[in-house]
Coordinates of C-alpha atoms in Angstrom, one line a residue:
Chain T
X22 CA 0.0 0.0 0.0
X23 CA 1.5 3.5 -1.2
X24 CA 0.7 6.8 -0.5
X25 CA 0.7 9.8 -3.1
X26 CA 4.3 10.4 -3.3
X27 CA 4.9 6.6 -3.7
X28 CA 6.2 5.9 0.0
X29 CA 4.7 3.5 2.1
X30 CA 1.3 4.3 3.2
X31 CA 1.4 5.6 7.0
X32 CA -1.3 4.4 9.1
X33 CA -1.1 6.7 12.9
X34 CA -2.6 5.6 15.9
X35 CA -3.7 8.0 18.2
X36 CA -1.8 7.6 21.3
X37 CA -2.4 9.4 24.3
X38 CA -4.1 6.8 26.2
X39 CA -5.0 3.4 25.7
X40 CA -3.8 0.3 23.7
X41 CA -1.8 1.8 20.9
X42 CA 1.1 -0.4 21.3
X43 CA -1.8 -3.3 20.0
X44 CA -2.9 -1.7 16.9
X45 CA 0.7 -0.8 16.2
X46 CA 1.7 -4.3 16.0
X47 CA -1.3 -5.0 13.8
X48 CA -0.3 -2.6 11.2
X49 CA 3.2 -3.7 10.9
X50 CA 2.3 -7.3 11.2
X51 CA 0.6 -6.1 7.6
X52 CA 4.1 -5.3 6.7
X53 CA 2.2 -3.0 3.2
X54 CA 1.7 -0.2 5.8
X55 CA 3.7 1.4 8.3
X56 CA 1.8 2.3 11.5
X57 CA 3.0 4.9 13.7
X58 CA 1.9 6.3 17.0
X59 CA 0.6 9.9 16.9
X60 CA 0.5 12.4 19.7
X61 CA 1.1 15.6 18.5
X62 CA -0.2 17.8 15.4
X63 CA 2.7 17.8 12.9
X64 CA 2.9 14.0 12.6
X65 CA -1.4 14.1 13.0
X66 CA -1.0 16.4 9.5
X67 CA 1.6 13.9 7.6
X68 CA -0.6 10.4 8.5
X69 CA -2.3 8.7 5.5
X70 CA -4.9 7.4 7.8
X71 CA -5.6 7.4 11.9
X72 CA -6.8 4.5 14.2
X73 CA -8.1 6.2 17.5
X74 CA -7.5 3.4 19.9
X75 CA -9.6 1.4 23.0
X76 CA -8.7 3.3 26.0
X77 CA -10.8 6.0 28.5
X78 CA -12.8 8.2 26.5
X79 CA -12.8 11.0 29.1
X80 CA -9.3 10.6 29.4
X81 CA -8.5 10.6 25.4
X82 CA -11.1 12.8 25.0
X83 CA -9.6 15.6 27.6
X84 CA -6.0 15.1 26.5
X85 CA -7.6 15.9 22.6
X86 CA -9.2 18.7 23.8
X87 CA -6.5 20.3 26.0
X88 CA -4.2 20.2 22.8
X89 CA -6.4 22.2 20.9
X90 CA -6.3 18.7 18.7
X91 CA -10.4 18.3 17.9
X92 CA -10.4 20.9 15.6
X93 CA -7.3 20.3 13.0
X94 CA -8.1 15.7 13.2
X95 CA -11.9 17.0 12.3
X96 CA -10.6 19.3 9.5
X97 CA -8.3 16.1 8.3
X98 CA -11.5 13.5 8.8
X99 CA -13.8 16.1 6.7
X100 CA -10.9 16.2 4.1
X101 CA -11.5 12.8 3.7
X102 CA -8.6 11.0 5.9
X103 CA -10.0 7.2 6.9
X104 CA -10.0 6.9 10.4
X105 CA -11.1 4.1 12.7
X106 CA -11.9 4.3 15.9
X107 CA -12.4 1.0 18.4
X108 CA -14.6 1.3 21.1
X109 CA -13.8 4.4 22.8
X110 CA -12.2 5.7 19.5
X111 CA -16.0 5.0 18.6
X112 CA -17.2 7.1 21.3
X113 CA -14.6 10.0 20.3
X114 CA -15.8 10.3 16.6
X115 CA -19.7 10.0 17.3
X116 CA -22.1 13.4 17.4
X117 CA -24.3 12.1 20.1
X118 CA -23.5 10.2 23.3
X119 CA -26.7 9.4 25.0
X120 CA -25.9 9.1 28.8
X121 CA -23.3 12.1 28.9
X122 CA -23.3 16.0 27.5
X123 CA -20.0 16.5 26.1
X124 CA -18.9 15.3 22.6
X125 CA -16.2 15.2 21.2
X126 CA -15.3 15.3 17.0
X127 CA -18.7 14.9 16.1
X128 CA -18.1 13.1 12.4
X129 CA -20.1 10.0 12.9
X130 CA -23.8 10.6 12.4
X131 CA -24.5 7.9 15.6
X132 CA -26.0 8.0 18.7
X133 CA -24.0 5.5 21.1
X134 CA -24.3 4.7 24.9
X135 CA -21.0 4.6 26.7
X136 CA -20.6 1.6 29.2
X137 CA -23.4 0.3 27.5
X138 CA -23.1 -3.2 29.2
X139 CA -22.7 -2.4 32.6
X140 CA -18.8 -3.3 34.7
X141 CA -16.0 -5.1 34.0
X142 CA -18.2 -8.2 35.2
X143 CA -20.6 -7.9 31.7
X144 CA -17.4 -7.6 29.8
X145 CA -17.2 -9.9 26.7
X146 CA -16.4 -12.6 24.3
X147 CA -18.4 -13.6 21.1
X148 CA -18.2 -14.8 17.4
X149 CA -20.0 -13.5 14.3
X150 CA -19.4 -13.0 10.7
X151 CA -19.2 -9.1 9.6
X152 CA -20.2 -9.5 5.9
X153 CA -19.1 -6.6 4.4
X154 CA -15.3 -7.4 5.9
X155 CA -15.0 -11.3 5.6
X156 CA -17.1 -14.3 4.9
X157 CA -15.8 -16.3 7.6
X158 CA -16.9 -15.3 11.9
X159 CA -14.8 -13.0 13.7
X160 CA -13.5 -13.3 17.3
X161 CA -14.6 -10.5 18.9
X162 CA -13.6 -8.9 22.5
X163 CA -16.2 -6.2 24.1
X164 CA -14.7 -4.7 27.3
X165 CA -16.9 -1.8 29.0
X166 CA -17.9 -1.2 25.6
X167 CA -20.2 1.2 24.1
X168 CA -23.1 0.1 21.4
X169 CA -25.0 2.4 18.8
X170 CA -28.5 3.1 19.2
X171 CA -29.7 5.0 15.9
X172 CA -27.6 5.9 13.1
X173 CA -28.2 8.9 10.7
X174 CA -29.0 7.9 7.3
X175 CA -25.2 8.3 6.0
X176 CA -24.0 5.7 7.8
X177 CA -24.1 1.7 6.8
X178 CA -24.4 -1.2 10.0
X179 CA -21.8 -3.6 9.7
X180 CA -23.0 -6.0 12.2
X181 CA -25.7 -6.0 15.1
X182 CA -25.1 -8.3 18.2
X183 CA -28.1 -9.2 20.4
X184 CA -30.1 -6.5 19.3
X185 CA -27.0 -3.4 19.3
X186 CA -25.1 -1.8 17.1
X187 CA -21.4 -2.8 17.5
X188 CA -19.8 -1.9 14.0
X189 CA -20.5 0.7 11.4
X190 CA -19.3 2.6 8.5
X191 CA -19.8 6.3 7.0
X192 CA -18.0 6.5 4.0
X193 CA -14.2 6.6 5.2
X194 CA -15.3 7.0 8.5
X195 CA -15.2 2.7 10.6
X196 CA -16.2 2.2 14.1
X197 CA -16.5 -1.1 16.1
X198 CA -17.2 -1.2 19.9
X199 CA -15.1 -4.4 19.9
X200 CA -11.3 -5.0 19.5
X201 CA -9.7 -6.5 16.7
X202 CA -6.7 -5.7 17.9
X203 CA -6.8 -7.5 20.7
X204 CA -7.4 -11.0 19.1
X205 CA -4.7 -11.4 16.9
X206 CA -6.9 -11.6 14.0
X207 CA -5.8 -8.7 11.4
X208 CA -8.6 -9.0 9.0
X209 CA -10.1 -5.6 10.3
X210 CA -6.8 -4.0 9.5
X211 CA -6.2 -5.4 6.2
X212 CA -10.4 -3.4 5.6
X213 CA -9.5 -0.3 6.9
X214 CA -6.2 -0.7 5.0
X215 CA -8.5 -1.2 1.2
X216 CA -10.1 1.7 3.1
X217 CA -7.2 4.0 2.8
X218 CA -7.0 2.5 -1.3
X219 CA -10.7 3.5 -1.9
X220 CA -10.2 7.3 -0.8
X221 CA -7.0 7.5 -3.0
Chain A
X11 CA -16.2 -20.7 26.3
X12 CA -15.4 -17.5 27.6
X13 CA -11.9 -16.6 28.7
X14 CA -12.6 -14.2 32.0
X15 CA -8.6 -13.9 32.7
X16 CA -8.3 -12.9 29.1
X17 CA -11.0 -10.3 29.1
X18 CA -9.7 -9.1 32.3
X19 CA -5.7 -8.4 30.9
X20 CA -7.6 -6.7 28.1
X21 CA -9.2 -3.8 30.4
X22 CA -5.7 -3.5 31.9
X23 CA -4.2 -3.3 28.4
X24 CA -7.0 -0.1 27.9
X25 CA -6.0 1.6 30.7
X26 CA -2.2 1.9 29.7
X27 CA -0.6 5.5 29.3
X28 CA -3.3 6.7 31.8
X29 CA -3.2 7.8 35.3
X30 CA -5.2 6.1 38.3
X31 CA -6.1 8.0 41.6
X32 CA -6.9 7.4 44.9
X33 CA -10.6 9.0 45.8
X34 CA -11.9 9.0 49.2
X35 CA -15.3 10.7 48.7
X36 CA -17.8 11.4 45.5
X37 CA -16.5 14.9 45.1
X38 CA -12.7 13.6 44.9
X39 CA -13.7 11.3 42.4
X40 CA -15.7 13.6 40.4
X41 CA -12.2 16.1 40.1
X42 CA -10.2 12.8 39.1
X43 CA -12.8 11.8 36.6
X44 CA -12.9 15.6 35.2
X45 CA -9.1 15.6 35.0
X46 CA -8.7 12.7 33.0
X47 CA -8.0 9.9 35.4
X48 CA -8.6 6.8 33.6
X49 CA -9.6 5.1 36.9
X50 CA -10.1 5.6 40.5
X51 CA -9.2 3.5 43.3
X52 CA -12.0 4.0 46.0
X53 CA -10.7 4.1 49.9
X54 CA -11.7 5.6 52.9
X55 CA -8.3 7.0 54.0
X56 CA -5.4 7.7 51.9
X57 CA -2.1 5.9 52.5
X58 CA -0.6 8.8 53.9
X59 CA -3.3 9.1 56.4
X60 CA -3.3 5.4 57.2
X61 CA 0.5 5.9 57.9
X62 CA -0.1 8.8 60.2
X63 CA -3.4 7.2 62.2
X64 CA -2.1 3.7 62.4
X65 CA -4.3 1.0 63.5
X66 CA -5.9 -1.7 61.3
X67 CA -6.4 -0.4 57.6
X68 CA -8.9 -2.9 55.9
X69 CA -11.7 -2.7 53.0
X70 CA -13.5 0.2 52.4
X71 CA -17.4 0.5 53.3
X72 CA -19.4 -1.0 50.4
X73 CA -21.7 1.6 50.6
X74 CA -19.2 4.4 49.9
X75 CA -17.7 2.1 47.0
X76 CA -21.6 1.7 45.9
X77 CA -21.6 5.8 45.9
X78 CA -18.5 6.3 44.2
X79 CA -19.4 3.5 41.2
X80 CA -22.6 5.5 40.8
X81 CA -21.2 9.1 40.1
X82 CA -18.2 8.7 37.2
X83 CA -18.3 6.4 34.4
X84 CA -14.5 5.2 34.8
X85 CA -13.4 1.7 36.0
X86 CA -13.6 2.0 40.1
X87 CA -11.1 -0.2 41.6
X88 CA -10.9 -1.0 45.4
X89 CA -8.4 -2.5 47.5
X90 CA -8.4 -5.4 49.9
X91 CA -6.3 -6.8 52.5
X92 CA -3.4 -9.3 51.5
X93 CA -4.8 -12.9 51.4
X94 CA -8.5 -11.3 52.3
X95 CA -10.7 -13.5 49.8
X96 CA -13.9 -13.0 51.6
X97 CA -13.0 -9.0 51.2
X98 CA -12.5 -9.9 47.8
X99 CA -16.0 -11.8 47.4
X100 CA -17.4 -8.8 48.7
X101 CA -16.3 -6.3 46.4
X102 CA -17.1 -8.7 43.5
X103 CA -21.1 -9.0 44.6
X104 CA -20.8 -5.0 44.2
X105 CA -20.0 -5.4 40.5
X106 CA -16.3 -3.5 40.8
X107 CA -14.2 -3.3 38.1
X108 CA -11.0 -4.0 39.4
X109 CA -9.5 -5.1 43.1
X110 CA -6.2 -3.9 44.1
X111 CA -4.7 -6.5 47.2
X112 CA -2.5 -4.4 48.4
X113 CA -0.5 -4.1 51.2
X114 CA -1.0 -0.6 51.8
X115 CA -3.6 -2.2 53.9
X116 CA -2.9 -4.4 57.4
X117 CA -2.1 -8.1 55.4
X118 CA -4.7 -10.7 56.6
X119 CA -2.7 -13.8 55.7
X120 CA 0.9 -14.1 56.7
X121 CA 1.1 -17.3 54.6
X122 CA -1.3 -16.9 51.2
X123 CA -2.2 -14.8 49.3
X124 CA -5.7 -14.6 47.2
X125 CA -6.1 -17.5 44.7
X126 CA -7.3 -14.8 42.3
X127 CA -8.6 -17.4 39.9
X128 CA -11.5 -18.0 41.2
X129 CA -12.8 -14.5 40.9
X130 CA -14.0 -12.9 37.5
X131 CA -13.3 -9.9 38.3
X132 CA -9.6 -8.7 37.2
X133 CA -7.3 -8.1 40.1
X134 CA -3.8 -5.7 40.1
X135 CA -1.1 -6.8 42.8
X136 CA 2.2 -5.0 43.9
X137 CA 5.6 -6.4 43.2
X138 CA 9.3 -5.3 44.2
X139 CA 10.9 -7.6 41.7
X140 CA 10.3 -9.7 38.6
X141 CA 9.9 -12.8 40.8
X142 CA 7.4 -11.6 43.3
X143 CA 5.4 -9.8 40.0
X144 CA 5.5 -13.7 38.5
X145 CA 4.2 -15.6 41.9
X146 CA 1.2 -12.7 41.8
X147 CA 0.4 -13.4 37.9
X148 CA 0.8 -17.4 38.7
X149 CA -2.2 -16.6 41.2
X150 CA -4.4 -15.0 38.8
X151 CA -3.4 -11.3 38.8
X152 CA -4.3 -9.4 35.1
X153 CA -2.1 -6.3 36.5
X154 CA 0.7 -5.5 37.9
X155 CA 2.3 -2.6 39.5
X156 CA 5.4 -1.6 41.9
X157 CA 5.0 -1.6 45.1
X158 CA 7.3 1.2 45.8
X159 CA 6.6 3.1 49.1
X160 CA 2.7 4.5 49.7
X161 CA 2.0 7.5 51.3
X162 CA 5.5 8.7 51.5
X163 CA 5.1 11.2 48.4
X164 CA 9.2 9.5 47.6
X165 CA 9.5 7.9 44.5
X166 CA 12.8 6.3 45.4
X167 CA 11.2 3.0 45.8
X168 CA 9.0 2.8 43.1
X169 CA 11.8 3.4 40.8
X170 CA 14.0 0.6 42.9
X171 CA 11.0 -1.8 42.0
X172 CA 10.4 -1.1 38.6
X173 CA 14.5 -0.7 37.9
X174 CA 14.9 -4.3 39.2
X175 CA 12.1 -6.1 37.3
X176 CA 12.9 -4.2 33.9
X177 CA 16.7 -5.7 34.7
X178 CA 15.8 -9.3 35.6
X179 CA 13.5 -9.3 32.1
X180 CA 16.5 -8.3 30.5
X181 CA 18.7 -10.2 32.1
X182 CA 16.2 -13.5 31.4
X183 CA 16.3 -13.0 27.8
X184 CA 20.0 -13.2 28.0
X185 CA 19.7 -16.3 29.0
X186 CA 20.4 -19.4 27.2
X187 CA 17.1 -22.1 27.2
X188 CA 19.3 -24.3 29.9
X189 CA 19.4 -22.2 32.2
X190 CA 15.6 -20.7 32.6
X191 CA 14.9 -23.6 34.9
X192 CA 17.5 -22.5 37.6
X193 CA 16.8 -18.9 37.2
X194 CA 12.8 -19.5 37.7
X195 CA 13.9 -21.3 41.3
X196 CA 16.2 -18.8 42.4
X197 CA 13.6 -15.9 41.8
X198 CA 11.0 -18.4 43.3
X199 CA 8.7 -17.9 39.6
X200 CA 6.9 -20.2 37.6
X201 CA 8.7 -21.7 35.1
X202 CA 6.0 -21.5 32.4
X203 CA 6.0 -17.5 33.4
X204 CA 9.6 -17.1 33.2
X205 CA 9.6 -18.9 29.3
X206 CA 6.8 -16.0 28.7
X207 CA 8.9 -13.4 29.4
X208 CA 12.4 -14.7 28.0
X209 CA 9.9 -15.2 24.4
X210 CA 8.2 -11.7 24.5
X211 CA 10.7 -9.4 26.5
X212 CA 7.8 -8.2 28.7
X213 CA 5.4 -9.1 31.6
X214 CA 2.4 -10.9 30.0
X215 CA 0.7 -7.8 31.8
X216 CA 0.5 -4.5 31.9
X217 CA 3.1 -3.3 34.4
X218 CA 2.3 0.2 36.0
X219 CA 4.1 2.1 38.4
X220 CA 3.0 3.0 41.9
X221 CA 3.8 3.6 45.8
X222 CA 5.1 7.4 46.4
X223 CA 4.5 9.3 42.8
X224 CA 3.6 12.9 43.7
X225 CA 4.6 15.4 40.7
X226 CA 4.4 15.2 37.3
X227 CA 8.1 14.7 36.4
X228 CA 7.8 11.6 39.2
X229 CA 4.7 10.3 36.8
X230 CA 7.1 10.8 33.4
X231 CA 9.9 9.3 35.3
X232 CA 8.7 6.3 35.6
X233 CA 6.8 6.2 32.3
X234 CA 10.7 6.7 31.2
X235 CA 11.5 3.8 32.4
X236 CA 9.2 1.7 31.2
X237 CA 5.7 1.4 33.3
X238 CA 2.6 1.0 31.3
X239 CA 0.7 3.3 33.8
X240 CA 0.7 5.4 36.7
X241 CA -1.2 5.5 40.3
X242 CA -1.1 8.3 42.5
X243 CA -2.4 8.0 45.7
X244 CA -2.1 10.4 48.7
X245 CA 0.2 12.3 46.0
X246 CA -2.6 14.1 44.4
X247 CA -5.0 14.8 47.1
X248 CA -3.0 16.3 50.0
X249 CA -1.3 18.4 48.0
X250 CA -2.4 22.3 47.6
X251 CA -4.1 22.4 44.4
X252 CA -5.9 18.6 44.1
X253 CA -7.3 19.2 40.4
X254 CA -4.6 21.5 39.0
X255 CA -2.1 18.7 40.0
X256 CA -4.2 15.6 39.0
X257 CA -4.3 17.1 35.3
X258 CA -0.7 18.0 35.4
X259 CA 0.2 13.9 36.4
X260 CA -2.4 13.0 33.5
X261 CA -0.6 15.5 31.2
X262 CA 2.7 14.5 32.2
X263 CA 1.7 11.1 31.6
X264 CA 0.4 11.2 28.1
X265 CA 4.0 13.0 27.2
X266 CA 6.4 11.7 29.4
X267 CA 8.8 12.1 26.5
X268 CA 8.4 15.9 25.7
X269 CA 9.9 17.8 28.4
X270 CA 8.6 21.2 26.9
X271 CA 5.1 19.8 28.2
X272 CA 6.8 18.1 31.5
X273 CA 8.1 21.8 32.0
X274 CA 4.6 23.6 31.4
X275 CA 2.6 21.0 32.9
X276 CA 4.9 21.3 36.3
X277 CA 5.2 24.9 36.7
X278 CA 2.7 26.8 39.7
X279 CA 1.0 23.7 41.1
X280 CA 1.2 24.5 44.4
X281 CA 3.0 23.1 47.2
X282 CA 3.1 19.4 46.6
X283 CA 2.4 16.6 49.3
X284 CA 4.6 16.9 52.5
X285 CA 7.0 13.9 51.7
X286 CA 9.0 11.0 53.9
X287 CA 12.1 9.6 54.0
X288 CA 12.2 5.5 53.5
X289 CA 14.9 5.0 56.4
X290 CA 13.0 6.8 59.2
X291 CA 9.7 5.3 58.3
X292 CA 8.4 3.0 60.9
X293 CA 6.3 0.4 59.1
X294 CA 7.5 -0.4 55.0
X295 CA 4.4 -1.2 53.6
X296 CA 6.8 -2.9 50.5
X297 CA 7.8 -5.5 53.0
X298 CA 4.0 -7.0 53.3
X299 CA 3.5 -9.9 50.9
X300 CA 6.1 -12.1 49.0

């Protein structure tokens, strides 16, 4: 995978807090993409494509906002930039978060519930096939996660488990409330990678 | 079939690069929630009060855990006493995230600690040295951090502890296959444990730093040397300024490596916590456990 200039494609991962370290290893597993953690603006300005990791929403979400960063990663994800955000990363990108005030990038047209599953205890395992991505099921790893409850009419449902929404998609725009990067399986990489293709 | 130990490693692995503070009320935990804790660790006193009243420190009142889990929507952790299960069982019926055994409060077992397999809910234990951080994750434990010293705002032992396990896990992976077996019995460590961390160069999990962190540079300091994560404990709220300090440790967290933030982040907090020194304390809470 190339970029413009005919370099490898860069893939950043936002890292202020959370598990960046995971979805770093994912990318380079790839070995067509080089992933590289992103904290600051100039590198967020040179990245082909941004993953905004699991972590503490709040936390992320403050750190973003302290570092006057929401307003040049919005200007990149309206020029078009694929970005991917896993569970609190899906959190981060939504317009609407229904059991709190503050939002934070506001590019996904979603509603989503944080903690939508209750404590650690309800935390998560389960299989099922996301179409759109791969034929065969997917491992997939919910911990405090969030779910969507209504999506604008922009945005396509990848898969709904027991009744939520746990993975979407608005054009170059991918949330999941579950890990990928957690379960060794890099089949959600290599999709947000053919992301990156489609929007060149 | 679901893999609870798993699941529980993967919330540690979320909270890495993030900053976890000791609340003893629901307005504390509010300012720690606000300033970007990713967690809080619910308690009734904070170490350095526990140091200064004495007496018997045990588990906090479920009610004011209860109170605490209903106002912020971070993980709440709560501590128990070393070897405590039934404290343990306790804070599991309340639906906590995570439970700290921890010697900061009086141990209950002399002998054993929690067989932390037969909870679902995640626990974090302290260690002093890769062999001690082994025995806790041969138990069950999904997290580890340093002991170091509580409630003596002195980082000196926290940086000891976390010094002396990054060493032994380079020193393992030295270590030709023939001789793993003799070095797993002479740190007392499982030998399966000890092949981990020769194979992957690290704990399999997250390692954060705590015991004594009470400024921001102490936070980047040990990010520097190679914690996944910090706690602060009586560090943030007996210092002057509680939430200008917390968000200058979260800050300083986040860019431990940039010491034009370290150096913004740290200027006019306030006084910081009124600190000890390690030789003239009378109790070593490090010493508790094995």
């Amino acid at each position: 995978m190339h970029s413009g200039d005919g370099k490898m494609a860069t893939i950043g991962v936002l890292s202020l807090q959370g598990a960046v370290t995971e979805h770093l290893a994912c990318l380079n597993q790839l070995e067509i993409v080089r992933g590289v953690a992103v904290k600051t603006r100039p590198p967020l300005e040179k990245v082909d494509a941004l993953i905004i990791p699991g972590g503490e929403s709040t936390a992320i979400g403050k750190l973003l906002k302290e570092y006057d960063l929401i307003a040049p990663l919005q200007e990149r994800i309206k020029g078009g930039m694929p970005v991917w955000g896993t569970c609190a990363g899906m959190i981060l990108l939504a317009n609407r978060i229904v059991n709190q005030d503050t939002t934070y990038l506001n590019v996904l047209d979603v509603a989503v519930r944080r903690n939508a599953y209750g404590s650690q205890l309800d935390s998560f395992q389960a299989q099922a096939v996301v179409e759109k991505v791969s034929p065969e099921p997917f491992p997939l790893v919910f911990i405090r996660a969030p779910y969507i409850e209504q999506v604008g009419p922009e945005v396509e449902v990848l898969l709904c488990l027991h009744g939520h929404i746990v993975a979407v998609q608005q054009q170059h725009i991918l949330a999941t409330a579950f890990h990928p990067e957690l379960t060794g399986d890099l089949r959600f990489h290599r999709f947000f990678v053919n992301m990156l293709n489609e929007a060149a | 079939m679901e893999d609870r130990y798993s699941l529980n490693k993967n919330l540690a692995q979320m909270l890495k690069g993030g900053v976890i503070m000791d609340v003893t009320n629901v307005e504390q935990a509010l300012i720690a929630e606000k300033a970007g804790a990713v967690a809080v660790m619910a308690l009734e006193r904070v170490p350095a009060d526990i140091r200064k009243q004495g007496g018997v420190a045990r588990m906090s009142d479920p009610a004011m855990i209860k109170q605490i889990k209903a106002a912020v929507s971070i993980p709440v952790m709560a501590k128990v006493r070393i070897g405590h299960f039934v404290e343990a069982q306790i804070l599991e019926a309340i639906g906590i995230d995570f439970i700290d055994e921890s010697e900061v409060l009086t141990p209950a077992d002399e002998m054993f600690h929690i067989d932390k397999r037969s909870f679902k809910v995640p626990f974090v234990c302290g260690a002093r040295d890769l062999g001690e951080a082994l025995r806790r994750i041969g138990e069950g434990a999904a997290m580890i951090r340093t002991k170091g010293e509580a409630g003596t705002g002195n980082v000196v032992e926290a940086v000891r502890h976390m010094r002396q396990i990054m060493a032994e896990i380079r020193q393992v992976q030295m270590l030709p296959r023939e001789e793993r077996m003799s070095f797993a019995k002479q740190i007392g460590a499982p030998f399966e444990l000890v092949e981990y961390v020769a194979e992957h160069k690290k704990l399999p999990v997250v390692n954060f730093a705590a015991g004594g962190i009470a400024t921001p540079a102490d936070a980047a300091l040990m990010m520097q040397l190679g914690c996944d994560g910090i706690f602060v404990g009586s560090g943030i709220f007996k210092s002057e300024d509680p939430a200008k300090r917390a968000q200058a440790i979260v800050k300083a967290t986040a860019h431990y490596n940039d010491p034009a933030v370290l150096a913004e982040v740290s200027a006019g907090l306030g006084e910081a916590m009124a600190g000890l020194e390690i030789d003239k304390l009378q109790d070593q809470y490090a010493q508790r456990g094995w």
